[in-house]
Amino acid sequence: MGANIGYIGIDHHHRDPYFAVASELDATITAVCEPGRRVDVENIAAMDDRPDEITTEGQDMADLVGGAAVYEDPHELVSDADIDVAWITYRSDETPAIIESAVENGVHVVSEKPIARTAADLEDIADRANELGVTVSPTMYYRRNPVAMALRDRVSEGFFGDVWTLDGRFNASQLSYRDTDHYLYDRETSRGGALQWIGPHWVDVMPWILDDPIARVNARFHDAVETDVEAGAVLQFETESGTLGTYHTGYYLSDRGKDTHLGLYGTEGQALTPLHHDSLQHEPTVPLDITSEHPDWTAAPKRTVEFEFTYDRFPAWGDFVQDYFEDYFAGYETGDVPATVDDAVQLLRVLDAAYESGERGGWVEVEG
C-alpha cells in the first residue's frame, strides 16, 4: 500500500513540479494546506508567474490532488489527516514548528531545503526526530545526480589521491526574472538570498562528494537592489581533513538557466564538469573530464565521460530528481534516505558561519 501525503505550502513555486513527482510515486496526496487560507483544490491552476524560471509541463494541477482534504492549519493536518508523510514547501521561519508538530505525531517529513533560517531553529527538532525514529529529510537531490555520484565513488576509492582543492560555481538567472515580492526574497522570513536558496544544493553536494564536512568558511556577499537579501556570494572553505575550496553562487545570468562548474584537484588526478543539467540546457550531455596519473592510465591519461540525462519521468528537472524522491519514499520508514535531518542541520551550520563571516569579516568556524 502506498504512502498518504499531506502537502503543506500550496503557494510555493516548487509545488507544481513536486505534484508531478508525487504523481509518479507509490503515494497519494490525500491532504493539502496553505497555512491561513482555504485552498480550492478543484481550481488549482499551474503557476505561470513564478519567483524563478521553472516551467510547468502542461499538467493539470487540480487532477493531481483531486479529492484531497483541505486544511488551513498545518498543525491540524499533521495531527488529524491520517498521513504517513508531510511534504513541505513553506517559509523557512515557520517550517520548523510544523515539522515539530509532525514529529510529535509520528509523521515523517520531506521538506524544501534549507528547512529553517538557522541551525538553532532546527537542532532540537532534529534531536527529537532522531529520538522518536521519525525521518525528516531536506530536498538535497544533487546527491542523486549521476555525475556527483560517480565523483563520490572515485573519491572514496582513492582515485584522485589526497584532494587538494575543490572549486564550485552555481549561478542562476537575475532577480529581474523572479517575483521578488515572494517570501523567498525577504530577509526576515528567509535570512538570506542566493546562498540560502540556490546555494545550498552545492554547499551540500561538494562536501558530500568528498565525504568530508566543511569546517570553516570565509564569505563575502553582493547586496541586491531589488530586495533585502543578497544577490550573490563567494565562499572560501576548508574541510575537516584540510581540503581547500571555493564556491561562487548568485542571481547573475541575463537569461534563464544555470551557469555551473565543478573542479576537483588531487595529488593523483583531477576532474572538471558542469555537473548540472536541466531541460533548459542547450548541450545534450554533461561531460566529466578526468585526468589521472594512475599507471593504468598512462596510454590515455585524459578521458571524458559524457552523461546523457533523461527527462522521461520528470521533464522539469530530470529523472535524477525523481530518483531522489523515489529513494526517500522507499526508505523513510527505516530512515534509509539520501539526506537526513542531521545533514540539514550541518548545512545550516555552514550557512550560519558564512553569514557571520559576511557580517564581521574573516574566517568563521562551523559549529558542531
Tab-separated table of C-alpha atoms in Angstrom:
chain	number	residue	atom	x	y	z
A	1	MET	CA	0.000	0.000	0.000
A	2	GLY	CA	1.352	3.423	-0.951
A	3	ALA	CA	2.044	6.361	1.325
A	4	ASN	CA	-0.511	9.053	2.102
A	5	ILE	CA	0.976	12.530	1.725
A	6	GLY	CA	-0.124	15.752	3.351
A	7	TYR	CA	1.202	18.610	1.211
A	8	ILE	CA	1.854	21.888	3.060
A	9	GLY	CA	2.668	25.090	1.175
A	10	ILE	CA	0.452	25.298	-1.893
A	11	ASP	CA	1.614	28.807	-2.853
A	12	HIS	CA	5.259	27.745	-3.242
A	13	HIS	CA	6.643	27.751	-6.784
A	14	HIS	CA	8.019	24.215	-6.421
A	15	ARG	CA	4.514	22.919	-5.833
A	16	ASP	CA	3.800	22.065	-9.474
A	17	PRO	CA	6.976	20.045	-10.092
A	18	TYR	CA	6.554	18.276	-6.753
A	19	PHE	CA	2.928	17.440	-7.508
A	20	ALA	CA	4.232	15.928	-10.745
A	21	VAL	CA	6.871	13.951	-8.836
A	22	ALA	CA	4.255	12.653	-6.398
A	23	SER	CA	2.020	11.514	-9.249
A	24	GLU	CA	4.756	9.069	-10.344
A	25	LEU	CA	5.342	7.634	-6.855
A	26	ASP	CA	3.578	4.852	-4.990
A	27	ALA	CA	1.914	7.603	-2.981
A	28	THR	CA	-1.185	9.799	-2.955
A	29	ILE	CA	-1.641	13.405	-1.877
A	30	THR	CA	-4.632	12.966	0.425
A	31	ALA	CA	-4.495	16.346	2.191
A	32	VAL	CA	-3.305	19.834	1.278
A	33	CYS	CA	-2.749	23.025	3.232
A	34	GLU	CA	-1.832	26.620	2.601
A	35	PRO	CA	-1.495	27.968	6.157
A	36	GLY	CA	-4.128	30.581	6.914
A	37	ARG	CA	-6.033	30.131	3.659
A	38	ARG	CA	-8.568	27.596	2.425
A	39	VAL	CA	-7.436	26.123	-0.909
A	40	ASP	CA	-9.927	25.325	-3.663
A	41	VAL	CA	-8.324	22.086	-4.868
A	42	GLU	CA	-10.729	21.771	-7.790
A	43	ASN	CA	-9.436	25.021	-9.279
A	44	ILE	CA	-5.698	24.868	-8.621
A	45	ALA	CA	-4.021	26.221	-11.752
A	46	ALA	CA	-0.454	25.802	-12.916
A	47	MET	CA	1.839	28.587	-11.732
A	48	ASP	CA	2.895	30.531	-14.804
A	49	ASP	CA	4.130	33.530	-12.810
A	50	ARG	CA	6.846	32.099	-10.594
A	51	PRO	CA	9.642	33.553	-8.458
A	52	ASP	CA	12.127	31.547	-10.519
A	53	GLU	CA	12.427	30.144	-14.039
A	54	ILE	CA	10.878	26.695	-13.587
A	55	THR	CA	8.229	25.843	-16.154
A	56	THR	CA	5.178	23.589	-15.909
A	57	GLU	CA	4.894	20.805	-18.448
A	58	GLY	CA	1.220	21.374	-19.265
A	59	GLN	CA	-0.088	19.253	-16.420
A	60	ASP	CA	-3.482	19.773	-14.803
A	61	MET	CA	-2.557	20.524	-11.208
A	62	ALA	CA	-6.102	20.057	-9.930
A	63	ASP	CA	-6.193	16.496	-11.270
A	64	LEU	CA	-3.061	15.614	-9.314
A	65	VAL	CA	-4.726	16.425	-5.973
A	66	GLY	CA	-8.328	15.597	-6.783
A	67	GLY	CA	-10.276	14.573	-3.697
A	68	ALA	CA	-7.648	15.738	-1.215
A	69	ALA	CA	-8.853	17.020	2.155
A	70	VAL	CA	-8.222	20.730	2.690
A	71	TYR	CA	-6.735	22.253	5.841
A	72	GLU	CA	-5.926	25.828	6.803
A	73	ASP	CA	-3.852	24.826	9.846
A	74	PRO	CA	-0.756	22.689	9.120
A	75	HIS	CA	-0.561	21.537	12.731
A	76	GLU	CA	-4.097	20.223	12.479
A	77	LEU	CA	-3.228	18.462	9.223
A	78	VAL	CA	-0.310	16.507	10.697
A	79	SER	CA	-2.331	15.505	13.752
A	80	ASP	CA	-5.692	14.642	12.161
A	81	ALA	CA	-5.245	13.810	8.469
A	82	ASP	CA	-4.056	10.180	8.787
A	83	ILE	CA	-0.979	10.755	6.648
A	84	ASP	CA	2.367	8.992	6.500
A	85	VAL	CA	4.474	11.860	5.144
A	86	ALA	CA	4.225	15.639	5.345
A	87	TRP	CA	5.701	17.179	2.189
A	88	ILE	CA	6.513	20.801	2.991
A	89	THR	CA	7.287	23.735	0.706
A	90	TYR	CA	6.770	26.662	3.029
A	91	ARG	CA	8.542	29.652	4.507
A	92	SER	CA	11.709	28.891	6.458
A	93	ASP	CA	10.737	30.880	9.543
A	94	GLU	CA	7.605	28.784	10.153
A	95	THR	CA	8.535	25.373	8.746
A	96	PRO	CA	10.435	24.167	11.856
A	97	ALA	CA	7.339	24.496	14.054
A	98	ILE	CA	5.309	22.490	11.537
A	99	ILE	CA	7.983	19.794	11.465
A	100	GLU	CA	7.993	19.706	15.256
A	101	SER	CA	4.250	19.002	15.228
A	102	ALA	CA	4.729	16.301	12.598
A	103	VAL	CA	7.476	14.628	14.609
A	104	GLU	CA	5.376	14.590	17.781
A	105	ASN	CA	2.567	12.959	15.795
A	106	GLY	CA	4.843	10.328	14.258
A	107	VAL	CA	4.539	11.789	10.756
A	108	HIS	CA	7.643	11.612	8.568
A	109	VAL	CA	8.727	14.712	6.644
A	110	VAL	CA	10.354	15.692	3.385
A	111	SER	CA	10.871	19.453	3.286
A	112	GLU	CA	12.193	22.004	0.834
A	113	LYS	CA	15.754	22.993	1.659
A	114	PRO	CA	17.140	24.638	3.690
A	115	ILE	CA	14.166	23.811	6.024
A	116	ALA	CA	14.967	26.610	8.505
A	117	ARG	CA	16.585	30.031	8.701
A	118	THR	CA	19.365	28.914	11.070
A	119	ALA	CA	20.713	25.714	12.584
A	120	ALA	CA	19.457	26.742	16.021
A	121	ASP	CA	15.904	26.701	14.649
A	122	LEU	CA	16.225	23.013	13.726
A	123	GLU	CA	18.710	21.382	16.121
A	124	ASP	CA	16.338	20.464	18.962
A	125	ILE	CA	13.719	19.234	16.493
A	126	ALA	CA	16.358	17.086	14.793
A	127	ASP	CA	17.313	15.538	18.124
A	128	ARG	CA	13.669	14.793	18.894
A	129	ALA	CA	13.075	13.273	15.452
A	130	ASN	CA	16.081	11.003	15.874
A	131	GLU	CA	14.923	10.035	19.365
A	132	LEU	CA	11.457	9.076	18.110
A	133	GLY	CA	12.635	7.434	14.893
A	134	VAL	CA	10.817	9.924	12.663
A	135	THR	CA	12.510	10.643	9.335
A	136	VAL	CA	12.946	14.303	8.392
A	137	SER	CA	14.712	14.901	5.097
A	138	PRO	CA	15.701	18.008	3.085
A	139	THR	CA	15.451	18.160	-0.715
A	140	MET	CA	19.156	17.691	-1.448
A	141	TYR	CA	18.621	15.909	-4.744
A	142	TYR	CA	22.078	16.557	-6.188
A	143	ARG	CA	23.039	13.551	-4.070
A	144	ARG	CA	21.329	11.534	-6.797
A	145	ASN	CA	22.947	13.449	-9.668
A	146	PRO	CA	24.777	10.737	-11.676
A	147	VAL	CA	27.932	12.842	-12.122
A	148	ALA	CA	28.110	13.675	-8.412
A	149	MET	CA	27.631	10.004	-7.548
A	150	ALA	CA	30.413	8.973	-9.939
A	151	LEU	CA	32.783	11.529	-8.413
A	152	ARG	CA	31.935	10.428	-4.871
A	153	ASP	CA	32.677	6.815	-5.811
A	154	ARG	CA	36.065	7.735	-7.295
A	155	VAL	CA	36.996	9.849	-4.269
A	156	SER	CA	36.090	7.012	-1.896
A	157	GLU	CA	38.243	4.621	-3.954
A	158	GLY	CA	41.213	6.995	-3.614
A	159	PHE	CA	41.343	7.580	-7.371
A	160	PHE	CA	42.326	11.253	-7.007
A	161	GLY	CA	44.736	10.670	-4.123
A	162	ASP	CA	44.611	13.367	-1.467
A	163	VAL	CA	42.198	16.050	-2.650
A	164	TRP	CA	43.925	19.418	-2.508
A	165	THR	CA	41.099	21.697	-3.551
A	166	LEU	CA	37.535	21.908	-4.851
A	167	ASP	CA	36.102	24.738	-6.941
A	168	GLY	CA	32.358	25.219	-7.482
A	169	ARG	CA	30.124	27.681	-9.337
A	170	PHE	CA	26.323	27.650	-9.411
A	171	ASN	CA	24.818	30.810	-10.905
A	172	ALA	CA	21.201	31.349	-11.926
A	173	SER	CA	19.011	33.953	-13.618
A	174	GLN	CA	18.938	37.534	-12.376
A	175	LEU	CA	16.337	38.749	-9.917
A	176	SER	CA	14.559	40.520	-12.782
A	177	TYR	CA	13.333	37.056	-13.830
A	178	ARG	CA	11.913	36.399	-10.362
A	179	ASP	CA	8.981	37.567	-8.282
A	180	THR	CA	10.939	39.343	-5.570
A	181	ASP	CA	7.745	40.043	-3.621
A	182	HIS	CA	7.755	36.335	-2.722
A	183	TYR	CA	8.843	35.476	0.822
A	184	LEU	CA	11.901	33.663	-0.563
A	185	TYR	CA	13.442	37.078	-1.115
A	186	ASP	CA	12.575	38.540	2.288
A	187	ARG	CA	15.335	38.678	4.912
A	188	GLU	CA	13.004	38.419	7.903
A	189	THR	CA	11.434	35.258	6.503
A	190	SER	CA	14.343	33.536	4.784
A	191	ARG	CA	17.503	35.056	6.324
A	192	GLY	CA	19.381	35.144	3.035
A	193	GLY	CA	19.098	35.195	-0.723
A	194	ALA	CA	21.209	33.366	-3.297
A	195	LEU	CA	23.318	31.478	-0.769
A	196	GLN	CA	20.278	30.490	1.308
A	197	TRP	CA	18.082	29.476	-1.643
A	198	ILE	CA	20.018	28.251	-4.717
A	199	GLY	CA	23.347	27.968	-2.907
A	200	PRO	CA	22.535	25.086	-0.530
A	201	HIS	CA	22.474	22.467	-3.285
A	202	TRP	CA	26.215	22.640	-3.810
A	203	VAL	CA	27.134	23.688	-0.267
A	204	ASP	CA	25.753	20.233	0.491
A	205	VAL	CA	26.947	18.202	-2.502
A	206	MET	CA	30.590	19.358	-2.551
A	207	PRO	CA	31.478	18.005	0.914
A	208	TRP	CA	29.197	15.024	0.219
A	209	ILE	CA	31.323	14.117	-2.809
A	210	LEU	CA	34.398	14.266	-0.576
A	211	ASP	CA	32.680	12.641	2.432
A	212	ASP	CA	34.425	15.411	4.337
A	213	PRO	CA	32.403	18.115	6.174
A	214	ILE	CA	33.162	21.817	5.822
A	215	ALA	CA	34.893	23.013	8.992
A	216	ARG	CA	35.326	26.757	8.445
A	217	VAL	CA	34.385	29.430	5.922
A	218	ASN	CA	35.226	32.942	4.786
A	219	ALA	CA	32.398	34.632	2.874
A	220	ARG	CA	31.578	37.839	1.034
A	221	PHE	CA	28.193	38.914	-0.337
A	222	HIS	CA	26.740	41.125	-3.089
A	223	ASP	CA	23.708	43.115	-1.958
A	224	ALA	CA	20.651	43.106	-4.205
A	225	VAL	CA	18.962	46.298	-5.384
A	226	GLU	CA	15.514	44.713	-5.757
A	227	THR	CA	15.233	43.176	-2.279
A	228	ASP	CA	16.890	42.994	1.134
A	229	VAL	CA	18.637	39.642	0.624
A	230	GLU	CA	21.925	39.118	-1.179
A	231	ALA	CA	22.138	38.701	-4.938
A	232	GLY	CA	25.268	36.583	-4.712
A	233	ALA	CA	28.013	35.193	-2.538
A	234	VAL	CA	31.577	33.924	-2.723
A	235	LEU	CA	32.821	31.402	-0.168
A	236	GLN	CA	36.240	30.116	0.693
A	237	PHE	CA	36.085	26.986	2.805
A	238	GLU	CA	38.220	24.319	4.422
A	239	THR	CA	37.053	20.794	5.184
A	240	GLU	CA	37.831	18.810	8.313
A	241	SER	CA	40.645	16.945	6.539
A	242	GLY	CA	42.172	20.149	5.169
A	243	THR	CA	40.859	20.303	1.598
A	244	LEU	CA	40.526	23.930	0.493
A	245	GLY	CA	37.607	25.077	-1.624
A	246	THR	CA	35.824	27.990	-3.239
A	247	TYR	CA	32.192	28.432	-4.167
A	248	HIS	CA	30.510	31.178	-6.183
A	249	THR	CA	26.722	31.420	-6.371
A	250	GLY	CA	24.322	34.174	-7.352
A	251	TYR	CA	21.473	35.599	-9.386
A	252	TYR	CA	23.706	36.844	-12.186
A	253	LEU	CA	22.623	35.435	-15.554
A	254	SER	CA	20.984	37.582	-18.234
A	255	ASP	CA	18.806	34.679	-19.365
A	256	ARG	CA	17.032	31.691	-17.872
A	257	GLY	CA	19.036	28.659	-16.880
A	258	LYS	CA	22.202	27.924	-14.929
A	259	ASP	CA	25.940	28.505	-15.292
A	260	THR	CA	27.774	25.802	-13.370
A	261	HIS	CA	31.231	24.338	-12.887
A	262	LEU	CA	32.877	21.889	-10.509
A	263	GLY	CA	36.605	21.274	-10.387
A	264	LEU	CA	38.291	18.708	-8.147
A	265	TYR	CA	42.086	18.618	-7.895
A	266	GLY	CA	44.049	15.875	-6.145
A	267	THR	CA	47.585	14.570	-5.853
A	268	GLU	CA	46.922	11.792	-8.381
A	269	GLY	CA	44.157	13.145	-10.581
A	270	GLN	CA	41.654	15.866	-11.323
A	271	ALA	CA	38.088	16.197	-12.594
A	272	LEU	CA	36.231	19.018	-14.355
A	273	THR	CA	32.496	19.054	-15.048
A	274	PRO	CA	29.435	21.329	-15.218
A	275	LEU	CA	27.699	18.678	-13.043
A	276	HIS	CA	24.297	20.330	-13.528
A	277	HIS	CA	21.839	19.625	-16.330
A	278	ASP	CA	18.198	20.617	-16.768
A	279	SER	CA	15.635	20.954	-19.540
A	280	LEU	CA	16.848	24.485	-20.360
A	281	GLN	CA	20.392	23.353	-21.180
A	282	HIS	CA	21.476	23.613	-24.803
A	283	GLU	CA	24.080	20.858	-24.516
A	284	PRO	CA	22.716	17.306	-24.825
A	285	THR	CA	25.147	15.803	-22.314
A	286	VAL	CA	27.166	16.650	-19.215
A	287	PRO	CA	30.886	15.916	-19.678
A	288	LEU	CA	33.106	14.675	-16.875
A	289	ASP	CA	36.739	15.317	-17.862
A	290	ILE	CA	39.181	13.261	-15.823
A	291	THR	CA	42.984	13.356	-15.775
A	292	SER	CA	44.887	10.668	-13.879
A	293	GLU	CA	48.483	9.724	-13.151
A	294	HIS	CA	47.499	6.134	-12.357
A	295	PRO	CA	49.764	3.568	-14.125
A	296	ASP	CA	46.738	2.024	-15.825
A	297	TRP	CA	46.002	5.394	-17.469
A	298	THR	CA	49.440	6.089	-18.974
A	299	ALA	CA	48.300	5.407	-22.542
A	300	ALA	CA	45.370	7.811	-22.208
A	301	PRO	CA	45.749	9.962	-19.081
A	302	LYS	CA	42.937	12.320	-20.114
A	303	ARG	CA	39.458	10.869	-20.579
A	304	THR	CA	35.925	12.220	-20.896
A	305	VAL	CA	32.706	10.524	-19.897
A	306	GLU	CA	29.511	12.004	-21.360
A	307	PHE	CA	26.406	11.721	-19.161
A	308	GLU	CA	23.162	11.881	-21.132
A	309	PHE	CA	20.499	12.894	-18.629
A	310	THR	CA	16.952	11.628	-19.156
A	311	TYR	CA	13.686	13.514	-18.639
A	312	ASP	CA	11.130	10.769	-19.215
A	313	ARG	CA	9.816	10.521	-15.657
A	314	PHE	CA	10.360	14.117	-14.569
A	315	PRO	CA	10.562	16.572	-17.509
A	316	ALA	CA	11.113	19.705	-15.401
A	317	TRP	CA	14.480	18.938	-13.771
A	318	GLY	CA	15.483	15.462	-14.872
A	319	ASP	CA	14.920	11.899	-13.783
A	320	PHE	CA	17.646	12.026	-11.136
A	321	VAL	CA	15.349	14.284	-9.094
A	322	GLN	CA	12.606	11.688	-9.403
A	323	ASP	CA	15.176	9.112	-8.239
A	324	TYR	CA	15.819	11.179	-5.117
A	325	PHE	CA	12.177	11.179	-4.097
A	326	GLU	CA	11.712	7.532	-5.007
A	327	ASP	CA	14.613	6.700	-2.699
A	328	TYR	CA	13.096	8.827	0.056
A	329	PHE	CA	9.714	7.116	-0.148
A	330	ALA	CA	11.366	3.694	-0.332
A	331	GLY	CA	13.351	4.353	2.840
A	332	TYR	CA	11.548	6.859	5.062
A	333	GLU	CA	10.113	4.175	7.355
A	334	THR	CA	13.596	2.880	8.208
A	335	GLY	CA	15.480	6.178	7.901
A	336	ASP	CA	17.469	4.941	4.889
A	337	VAL	CA	17.113	8.134	2.844
A	338	PRO	CA	19.557	10.105	0.661
A	339	ALA	CA	19.748	13.061	3.077
A	340	THR	CA	18.808	13.195	6.758
A	341	VAL	CA	17.780	15.877	9.211
A	342	ASP	CA	21.348	15.815	10.547
A	343	ASP	CA	22.549	16.678	7.041
A	344	ALA	CA	20.115	19.607	7.041
A	345	VAL	CA	21.482	20.824	10.388
A	346	GLN	CA	25.057	20.565	9.113
A	347	LEU	CA	24.140	22.562	6.004
A	348	LEU	CA	22.564	25.285	8.133
A	349	ARG	CA	25.632	25.425	10.379
A	350	VAL	CA	27.779	26.095	7.312
A	351	LEU	CA	25.355	28.809	6.174
A	352	ASP	CA	25.351	30.287	9.699
A	353	ALA	CA	29.131	30.540	9.594
A	354	ALA	CA	29.044	32.079	6.116
A	355	TYR	CA	26.578	34.806	7.082
A	356	GLU	CA	28.515	35.509	10.275
A	357	SER	CA	31.691	35.806	8.225
A	358	GLY	CA	29.970	38.211	5.859
A	359	GLU	CA	28.915	40.413	8.762
A	360	ARG	CA	32.145	40.573	10.751
A	361	GLY	CA	34.775	39.537	8.216
A	362	GLY	CA	37.369	36.787	8.320
A	363	TRP	CA	37.197	33.060	8.811
A	364	VAL	CA	34.461	31.549	10.984
A	365	GLU	CA	34.435	28.022	12.402
A	366	VAL	CA	31.427	25.837	11.632
A	367	GLU	CA	29.804	24.755	14.895
A	368	GLY	CA	29.091	21.158	15.760
